[in-house]
Amino acid sequence: MMKALAPFLCVLALGTLADRASAQSITTLFAHNNYGNIDGANYFDVTVTNALTVTMLDVNCGPLSFVGSQFGVDVYTAPSTAAGKQTNMSLWTLVGSGTGIVAPSDTPVPVDVSDFPLAPGSYGIAIVFTGGTANLGYTNGTGGNQNYSNADLALVLGSATNIP
């Protein structure tokens, strides 16, 4: 089942391809009011203005009974948008993976993902929890809490599914 308008995360740590020392980040929100199933996914769109490399994510996960356990994250991209592609993983390309340790809900959990570049353009992004030890926490979208941007990119947060 797809849950509409569900922004989640997140901090994306970014380093420009030209100068990794000038790494920046973009933060959305960490106050969850919903959880997806274990091994669920969140989807959003990103428009990249300046070529960059994604090096890490901060995610919101739980519940409390899983604090201290390890989980995995796979990051996928799709051309142009995530919209309409959530239930067909054959449309996605795996671009990065990493692991994290569950912390109490609404606490940013860093996940050092394998670095992946994003050239200027538009992409759908899927963050898929793997390993069966944590639920992805997210906040239901209101229309006013789903758009974030900085000089390098713009995020339009979108949806969640209980299975990728």
Short mmCIF file of C-alpha atoms in Angstrom, two decimals:
data_model
loop_
_atom_site.label_atom_id
_atom_site.label_comp_id
_atom_site.label_asym_id
_atom_site.label_seq_id
_atom_site.Cartn_x
_atom_site.Cartn_y
_atom_site.Cartn_z
CA MET A 1 0.00 0.00 0.00
CA MET A 2 1.36 3.42 -0.93
CA LYS A 3 0.89 6.23 1.55
CA ALA A 4 0.68 9.55 -0.24
CA LEU A 5 2.52 12.71 0.67
CA ALA A 6 4.86 11.32 3.28
CA PRO A 7 8.03 13.34 3.72
CA PHE A 8 10.53 11.67 5.96
CA LEU A 9 14.06 12.41 6.70
CA CYS A 10 16.65 13.64 6.50
CA VAL A 11 19.95 15.25 6.06
CA LEU A 12 21.73 14.68 2.79
CA ALA A 13 25.43 15.37 3.16
CA LEU A 14 26.66 16.72 -0.11
CA GLY A 15 30.06 17.42 -1.53
CA THR A 16 30.45 19.13 -4.86
CA LEU A 17 32.45 17.13 -7.36
CA ALA A 18 34.84 20.05 -7.75
CA ASP A 19 35.52 20.53 -4.05
CA ARG A 20 34.60 17.79 -1.57
CA ALA A 21 35.97 19.99 1.23
CA SER A 22 32.98 22.31 0.79
CA ALA A 23 30.45 19.64 1.80
CA GLN A 24 26.99 20.94 2.56
CA SER A 25 23.79 19.40 3.75
CA ILE A 26 20.07 19.88 3.42
CA THR A 27 17.75 19.10 6.31
CA THR A 28 14.06 18.31 6.21
CA LEU A 29 12.32 17.18 9.43
CA PHE A 30 12.62 14.52 12.09
CA ALA A 31 9.27 14.64 13.88
CA HIS A 32 7.62 11.40 12.79
CA ASN A 33 3.90 10.77 13.04
CA ASN A 34 3.94 7.50 11.14
CA TYR A 35 6.08 4.42 10.56
CA GLY A 36 6.36 2.22 7.52
CA ASN A 37 6.80 -1.53 7.81
CA ILE A 38 10.22 -3.06 8.36
CA ASP A 39 11.94 -3.05 4.95
CA GLY A 40 9.67 -0.23 3.73
CA ALA A 41 10.65 2.65 1.47
CA ASN A 42 10.32 6.41 1.11
CA TYR A 43 10.29 8.23 -2.22
CA PHE A 44 10.99 11.81 -3.18
CA ASP A 45 12.14 13.94 -6.09
CA VAL A 46 15.35 15.90 -6.34
CA THR A 47 16.33 18.55 -8.86
CA VAL A 48 20.10 19.04 -8.94
CA THR A 49 21.41 22.47 -9.94
CA ASN A 50 25.13 21.89 -9.38
CA ALA A 51 26.76 18.47 -9.82
CA LEU A 52 27.24 16.86 -6.42
CA THR A 53 28.05 13.63 -4.63
CA VAL A 54 25.81 12.22 -1.91
CA THR A 55 27.98 10.81 0.88
CA MET A 56 25.57 10.18 3.76
CA LEU A 57 21.99 10.34 4.94
CA ASP A 58 20.43 10.92 8.30
CA VAL A 59 17.21 8.96 8.72
CA ASN A 60 14.49 8.68 11.33
CA CYS A 61 13.78 5.14 12.48
CA GLY A 62 12.49 3.07 15.36
CA PRO A 63 10.68 1.88 17.35
CA LEU A 64 12.29 2.03 20.77
CA SER A 65 12.46 -1.77 21.06
CA PHE A 66 15.00 -1.79 18.20
CA VAL A 67 17.36 0.86 19.64
CA GLY A 68 20.95 -0.31 19.29
CA SER A 69 20.27 -2.78 16.48
CA GLN A 70 21.80 -2.44 13.03
CA PHE A 71 19.81 -1.82 9.85
CA GLY A 72 20.65 -1.31 6.22
CA VAL A 73 19.67 1.31 3.68
CA ASP A 74 19.70 1.05 -0.11
CA VAL A 75 19.42 4.20 -2.21
CA TYR A 76 17.91 4.02 -5.70
CA THR A 77 17.46 6.61 -8.43
CA ALA A 78 15.02 6.80 -11.33
CA PRO A 79 14.92 9.28 -14.19
CA SER A 80 12.92 12.49 -13.67
CA THR A 81 10.55 11.61 -10.79
CA ALA A 82 9.50 8.98 -8.25
CA ALA A 83 5.83 9.59 -9.01
CA GLY A 84 4.16 6.54 -10.52
CA LYS A 85 7.24 4.35 -10.05
CA GLN A 86 6.85 3.42 -6.37
CA THR A 87 5.47 -0.07 -6.98
CA ASN A 88 7.82 -1.07 -9.81
CA MET A 89 11.41 -1.47 -8.58
CA SER A 90 12.52 -2.52 -12.08
CA LEU A 91 12.39 1.20 -12.96
CA TRP A 92 15.03 2.03 -10.33
CA THR A 93 18.85 1.79 -10.25
CA LEU A 94 20.70 0.97 -7.01
CA VAL A 95 23.29 3.76 -6.51
CA GLY A 96 24.34 3.45 -2.85
CA SER A 97 24.08 1.36 0.30
CA GLY A 98 25.01 1.75 3.93
CA THR A 99 24.21 0.75 7.51
CA GLY A 100 23.10 2.55 10.65
CA ILE A 101 22.31 1.84 14.29
CA VAL A 102 18.73 2.46 15.46
CA ALA A 103 18.38 5.42 17.85
CA PRO A 104 15.25 6.64 19.65
CA SER A 105 12.58 8.03 17.32
CA ASP A 106 13.02 11.59 16.04
CA THR A 107 16.79 11.37 16.51
CA PRO A 108 18.85 11.75 13.33
CA VAL A 109 20.58 8.43 12.58
CA PRO A 110 23.61 8.83 10.30
CA VAL A 111 24.00 6.33 7.47
CA ASP A 112 27.32 6.52 5.62
CA VAL A 113 26.20 5.38 2.17
CA SER A 114 28.55 4.46 -0.62
CA ASP A 115 29.12 7.78 -2.39
CA PHE A 116 27.16 8.40 -5.57
CA PRO A 117 27.20 11.37 -7.95
CA LEU A 118 24.17 13.28 -9.18
CA ALA A 119 24.64 15.39 -12.31
CA PRO A 120 22.40 18.40 -12.91
CA GLY A 121 18.88 17.24 -13.69
CA SER A 122 15.81 15.69 -12.08
CA TYR A 123 15.64 12.33 -10.32
CA GLY A 124 13.33 10.20 -8.28
CA ILE A 125 15.02 8.86 -5.14
CA ALA A 126 13.98 5.79 -3.16
CA ILE A 127 15.37 5.13 0.32
CA VAL A 128 14.73 1.46 1.14
CA PHE A 129 15.34 0.04 4.61
CA THR A 130 16.90 -3.44 4.52
CA GLY A 131 17.91 -5.99 7.08
CA GLY A 132 14.64 -6.23 8.95
CA THR A 133 15.60 -4.43 12.18
CA ALA A 134 14.00 -0.99 11.92
CA ASN A 135 10.96 0.88 10.69
CA LEU A 136 11.37 4.05 8.68
CA GLY A 137 9.79 6.97 10.54
CA TYR A 138 8.25 9.77 8.54
CA THR A 139 5.88 12.71 8.77
CA ASN A 140 2.66 12.82 6.78
CA GLY A 141 2.76 15.56 4.19
CA THR A 142 0.65 18.68 4.47
CA GLY A 143 1.72 20.43 1.28
CA GLY A 144 3.59 22.99 3.37
CA ASN A 145 6.24 20.61 4.74
CA GLN A 146 7.39 18.91 1.55
CA ASN A 147 9.72 21.33 -0.24
CA TYR A 148 13.33 22.04 0.75
CA SER A 149 16.18 23.56 -1.22
CA ASN A 150 19.65 25.03 -1.12
CA ALA A 151 22.03 26.32 -3.82
CA ASP A 152 22.78 22.78 -5.05
CA LEU A 153 19.41 21.05 -5.12
CA ALA A 154 15.69 21.12 -4.41
CA LEU A 155 13.76 18.29 -2.73
CA VAL A 156 10.08 17.59 -3.21
CA LEU A 157 9.12 14.92 -0.68
CA GLY A 158 6.50 12.48 -1.71
CA SER A 159 5.43 9.03 -0.57
CA ALA A 160 6.07 5.83 1.36
CA THR A 161 5.35 2.16 0.80
CA ASN A 162 5.50 -0.74 3.22
CA ILE A 163 7.45 -2.81 0.67
CA PRO A 164 9.62 -1.47 -2.14
#
